Tab-separated table of C-alpha atoms in Angstrom:
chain	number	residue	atom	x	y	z
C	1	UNK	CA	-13.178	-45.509	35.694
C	2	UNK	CA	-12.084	-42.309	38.154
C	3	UNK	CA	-12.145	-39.097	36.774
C	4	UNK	CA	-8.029	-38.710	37.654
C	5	UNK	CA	-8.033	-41.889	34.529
C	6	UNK	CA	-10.059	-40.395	32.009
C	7	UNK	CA	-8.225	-37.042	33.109
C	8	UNK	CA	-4.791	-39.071	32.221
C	9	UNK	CA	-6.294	-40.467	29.210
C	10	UNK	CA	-7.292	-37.286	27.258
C	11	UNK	CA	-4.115	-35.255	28.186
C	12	UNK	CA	-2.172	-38.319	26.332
C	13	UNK	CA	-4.676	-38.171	23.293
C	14	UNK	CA	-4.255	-34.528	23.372
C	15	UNK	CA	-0.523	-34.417	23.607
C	16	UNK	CA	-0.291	-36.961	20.978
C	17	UNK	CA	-2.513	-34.677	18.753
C	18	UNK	CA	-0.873	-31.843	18.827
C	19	UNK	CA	2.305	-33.380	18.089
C	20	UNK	CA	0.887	-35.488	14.851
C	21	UNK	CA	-0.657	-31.778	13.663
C	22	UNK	CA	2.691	-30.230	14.632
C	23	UNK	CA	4.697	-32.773	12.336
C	24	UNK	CA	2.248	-32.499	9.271
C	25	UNK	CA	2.500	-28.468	9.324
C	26	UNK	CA	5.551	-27.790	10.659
C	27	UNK	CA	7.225	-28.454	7.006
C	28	UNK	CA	5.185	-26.519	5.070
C	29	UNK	CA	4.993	-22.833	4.280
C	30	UNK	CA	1.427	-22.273	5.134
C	31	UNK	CA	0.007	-18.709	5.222
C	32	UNK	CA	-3.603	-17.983	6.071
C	33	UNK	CA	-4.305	-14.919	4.032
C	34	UNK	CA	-8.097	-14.940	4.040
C	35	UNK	CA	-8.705	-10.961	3.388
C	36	UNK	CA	-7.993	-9.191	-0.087
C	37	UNK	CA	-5.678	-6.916	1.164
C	38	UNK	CA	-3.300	-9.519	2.882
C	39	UNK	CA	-3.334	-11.769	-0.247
C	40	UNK	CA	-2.308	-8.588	-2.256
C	41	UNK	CA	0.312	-7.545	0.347
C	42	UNK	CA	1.941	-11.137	0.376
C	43	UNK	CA	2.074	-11.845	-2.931
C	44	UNK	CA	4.017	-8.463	-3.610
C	45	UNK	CA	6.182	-9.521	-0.414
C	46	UNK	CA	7.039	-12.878	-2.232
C	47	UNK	CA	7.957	-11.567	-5.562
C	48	UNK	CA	11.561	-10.136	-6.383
C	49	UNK	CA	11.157	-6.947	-5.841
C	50	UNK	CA	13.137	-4.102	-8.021
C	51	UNK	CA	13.201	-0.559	-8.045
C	52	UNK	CA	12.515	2.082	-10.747
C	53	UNK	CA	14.736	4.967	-11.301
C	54	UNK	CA	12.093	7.440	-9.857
C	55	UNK	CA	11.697	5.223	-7.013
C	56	UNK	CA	15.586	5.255	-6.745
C	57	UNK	CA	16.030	9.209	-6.769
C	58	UNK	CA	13.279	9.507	-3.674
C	59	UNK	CA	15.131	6.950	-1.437
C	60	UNK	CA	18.467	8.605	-1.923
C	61	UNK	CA	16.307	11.923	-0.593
C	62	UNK	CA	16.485	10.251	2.399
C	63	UNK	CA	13.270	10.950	3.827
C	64	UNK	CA	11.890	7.673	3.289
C	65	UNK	CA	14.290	4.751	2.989
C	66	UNK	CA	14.077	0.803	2.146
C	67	UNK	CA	12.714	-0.323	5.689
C	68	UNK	CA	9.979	1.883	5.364
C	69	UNK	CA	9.120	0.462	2.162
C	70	UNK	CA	9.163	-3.001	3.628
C	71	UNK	CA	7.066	-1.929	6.994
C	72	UNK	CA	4.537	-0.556	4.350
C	73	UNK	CA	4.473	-3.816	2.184
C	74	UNK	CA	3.965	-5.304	5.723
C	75	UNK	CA	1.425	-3.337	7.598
C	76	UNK	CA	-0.275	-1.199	4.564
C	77	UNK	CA	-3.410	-0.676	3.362
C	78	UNK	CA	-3.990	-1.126	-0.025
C	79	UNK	CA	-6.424	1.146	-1.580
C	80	UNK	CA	-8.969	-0.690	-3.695
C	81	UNK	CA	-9.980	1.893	-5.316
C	82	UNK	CA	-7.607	2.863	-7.413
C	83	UNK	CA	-5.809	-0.462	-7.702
C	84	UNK	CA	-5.722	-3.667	-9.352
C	85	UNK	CA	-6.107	-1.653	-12.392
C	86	UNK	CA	-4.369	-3.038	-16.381
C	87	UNK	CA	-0.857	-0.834	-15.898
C	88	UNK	CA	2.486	-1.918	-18.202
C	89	UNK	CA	1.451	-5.026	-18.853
C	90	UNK	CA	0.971	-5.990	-15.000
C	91	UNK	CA	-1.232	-4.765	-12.368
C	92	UNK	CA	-0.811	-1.104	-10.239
C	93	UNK	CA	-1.389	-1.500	-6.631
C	94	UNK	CA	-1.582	1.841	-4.605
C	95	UNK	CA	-0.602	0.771	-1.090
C	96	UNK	CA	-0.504	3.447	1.718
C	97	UNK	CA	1.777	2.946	4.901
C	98	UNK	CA	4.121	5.432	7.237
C	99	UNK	CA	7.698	5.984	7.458
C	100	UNK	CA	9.385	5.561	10.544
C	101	UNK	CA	9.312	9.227	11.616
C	102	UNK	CA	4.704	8.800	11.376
C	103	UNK	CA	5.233	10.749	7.528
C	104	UNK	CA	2.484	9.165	5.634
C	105	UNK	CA	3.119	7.734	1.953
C	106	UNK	CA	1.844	6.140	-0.550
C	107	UNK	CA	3.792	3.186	-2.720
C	108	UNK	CA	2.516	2.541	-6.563
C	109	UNK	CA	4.044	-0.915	-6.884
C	110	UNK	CA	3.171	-2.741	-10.399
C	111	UNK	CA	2.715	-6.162	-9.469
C	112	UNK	CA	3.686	-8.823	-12.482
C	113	UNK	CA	3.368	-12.513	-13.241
C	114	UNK	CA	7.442	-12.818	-11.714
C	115	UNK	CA	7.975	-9.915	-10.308
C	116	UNK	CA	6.816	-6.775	-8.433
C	117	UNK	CA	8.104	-2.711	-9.183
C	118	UNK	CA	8.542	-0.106	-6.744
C	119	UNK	CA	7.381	2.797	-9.855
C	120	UNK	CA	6.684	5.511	-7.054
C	121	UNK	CA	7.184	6.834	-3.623
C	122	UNK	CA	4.671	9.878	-2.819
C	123	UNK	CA	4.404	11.994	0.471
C	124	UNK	CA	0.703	11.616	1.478
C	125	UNK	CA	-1.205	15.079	1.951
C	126	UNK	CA	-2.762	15.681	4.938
């Protein structure tokens, strides 16, 4: 058999692979969250989220505002440390991120069984 055949012959296996894996995925929500602070980050994301009323009174300061919060529940990091500590019957998670105008901040989100709180929004120091 030529090489042009065999050529022919795996670009039809291959197209017909990649469309059998494209139908079995393309229905499903998959994620592929392998690292800790991704996991964290999506589950937060996937929750309803809600506001407190301190969390409330430093959005209407303006200096931060709801995209931010969702850019930083995005692209944060979420600091270890001090997390993923017992906090109101759910679990705090300190997650630091920037607003649009490059001011750092920090989000203390308490992350529940059904839901997720915003409880603060803090100006990083520098």
């Amino acid at each position: 058999m030529k090489f042009v055949h065999r050529f022919a012959y795996y670009l039809i296996g291959l197209v017909m692979g990649c469309f059998f894996v494209a139908l079995v995925f393309s229905g499903k929500d998959t994620r592929c969250n392998y690292f800790p602070n991704a996991r964290v980050l999506n589950s937060l994301r996937t929750k309803p989220f809600q506001y407190s009323e301190k969390a409330i009174k430093t959005l209407n300061e303006k200096w931060v505002d709801t995209s931010d919060v969702r850019k930083t529940l995005t692209f944060g990091d979420v600091d270890f440390d001090q997390s993923n500590i017992p906090f109101q019957k759910g679990k705090l998670y300190i997650i630091e991120g920037k607003t649009a105008n490059n001011q750092e901040i920090i989000l203390r989100v308490i992350n529940y069984e059904n839901k997720a709180i915003l409880d603060d929004i803090v100006k990083k120091d520098k």
